[in-house]
Amino acid sequence: MDVVARVDVLALAGTPAETFTAGGAAVTVGPRGSVVIADPVDQVGASGVWSSEEFRLVGPVPGALAERFLRSARAWPSLAPSAELGSIHLFVRLGQAFLYLGTVHHSQSGWTGDVWTMEDCTLRVEPPLSRDVLDRVRPPGTPTTLPGLDWLDHVDDDRATALRLFIEGWYPPPDPDEEPDTPSVVVPEALAAFYRLARGRTGVLGVQNFIRPAGDLTIGADGLLEFGHENQGCFSWSLDLSQDDPTVWTSDAPDFRHVEREPLSGFLLQFSLYEAMLNAPYHAWSRPVPTPIASELLGTLRRVPLKTWMWPMYQTSFYVAPGLIACVDDDEENEECRVEFGATHRSLLRPLADQGIRWSVFDG
């Protein structure tokens, strides 16, 4: 990696050039290419190096500038095959100097639907940055507070309290101005309490899969209340309203249902743990690893005392530590596991970096 005293932006981008700011980073776009100069930060809402393989540019970026920026990345749909393509050069400011991380490539970007504006953009860093370089351009930090585990002591005897303490500890305080959503039918107390906890808290009803809004509940022809669904509609969750703590059914075909091993009170805690893991800002997701290695990864975590979750196939268990959730899919036949971690602070994943595992996602 080269450290330079100054960046000759115009030599790299060409003239005429135009500069815009996105999430604290300066981006210059010209006929030869683009130059991104960022600070060494580690903040969710700021542009910066995210991992050893990713730089995240945080918008919004006006469409006209985004078009010129991403044309150089071969990512703009209207790019003419004969157009001259430039590179995107990435620098990180280190005091009075700049560290050149090389050329980066467009990986994905998000756009608003109503106004043609780029909201965010992920740039691929190749080859991946070493740990030493990563610590220079994304300085490690320590958490001030973490969600605790007081809820875990109530799972066996008072799941309503366990769920309430988990959600209150993991999510910010609710928006007091959000209007309550009254259930369209009378629901079991566990589900009614869940809706009260979800009021004013973004994400509690799901980010990958979803518990239906209280006002959208329906009773099917089979007499069961359908109260949740997978994000693409591949399966749904339903329950029997005649029971106090109902059995939960997972249906992936009109006439094919699986019984969940936990009743509604335990199921809602499993759902909440899974969605909180997915919605956490930092992740480490493994490919299948031998069960003994998975056990080592989980050695400092506590297992949530619930039966395995049906999805994907009665294999999912949950392990937790302060600010950290692990979902473990155990394939007993092949003696291997897939482990997915979600963390509220990046430092909680850092010890996993030295385990010799090929991670499909690693934000530590």
mmCIF file with all atom_site columns, C-alpha atoms in Angstrom, residues 247-250 257-263 308-310:
data_model
loop_
_atom_site.group_PDB
_atom_site.id
_atom_site.type_symbol
_atom_site.label_atom_id
_atom_site.label_alt_id
_atom_site.label_comp_id
_atom_site.label_asym_id
_atom_site.label_entity_id
_atom_site.label_seq_id
_atom_site.pdbx_PDB_ins_code
_atom_site.Cartn_x
_atom_site.Cartn_y
_atom_site.Cartn_z
_atom_site.occupancy
_atom_site.B_iso_or_equiv
_atom_site.pdbx_formal_charge
_atom_site.auth_seq_id
_atom_site.auth_comp_id
_atom_site.auth_asym_id
_atom_site.auth_atom_id
_atom_site.pdbx_PDB_model_num
ATOM 1  C CA . THR A 1 247 ? -49.402 -24.509 18.680 1.00 0.00 ? 247 THR A CA 1
ATOM 2  C CA . VAL A 1 248 ? -47.729 -22.745 15.733 1.00 0.00 ? 248 VAL A CA 1
ATOM 3  C CA . TRP A 1 249 ? -47.965 -24.265 12.277 1.00 0.00 ? 249 TRP A CA 1
ATOM 4  C CA . THR A 1 250 ? -45.514 -23.596 9.448  1.00 0.00 ? 250 THR A CA 1
ATOM 5  C CA . ARG A 1 257 ? -48.115 -28.035 7.511  1.00 0.00 ? 257 ARG A CA 1
ATOM 6  C CA . HIS A 1 258 ? -45.351 -28.645 10.069 1.00 0.00 ? 258 HIS A CA 1
ATOM 7  C CA . VAL A 1 259 ? -45.852 -28.286 13.817 1.00 0.00 ? 259 VAL A CA 1
ATOM 8  C CA . GLU A 1 260 ? -43.342 -25.983 15.487 1.00 0.00 ? 260 GLU A CA 1
ATOM 9  C CA . ARG A 1 261 ? -41.671 -27.512 18.529 1.00 0.00 ? 261 ARG A CA 1
ATOM 10 C CA . GLU A 1 262 ? -42.300 -24.431 20.646 1.00 0.00 ? 262 GLU A CA 1
ATOM 11 C CA . PRO A 1 263 ? -45.765 -22.970 21.304 1.00 0.00 ? 263 PRO A CA 1
ATOM 12 C CA . THR A 1 308 ? -34.951 -26.183 17.879 1.00 0.00 ? 308 THR A CA 1
ATOM 13 C CA . TRP A 1 309 ? -36.793 -23.905 15.484 1.00 0.00 ? 309 TRP A CA 1
ATOM 14 C CA . MET A 1 310 ? -38.494 -25.538 12.521 1.00 0.00 ? 310 MET A CA 1
#
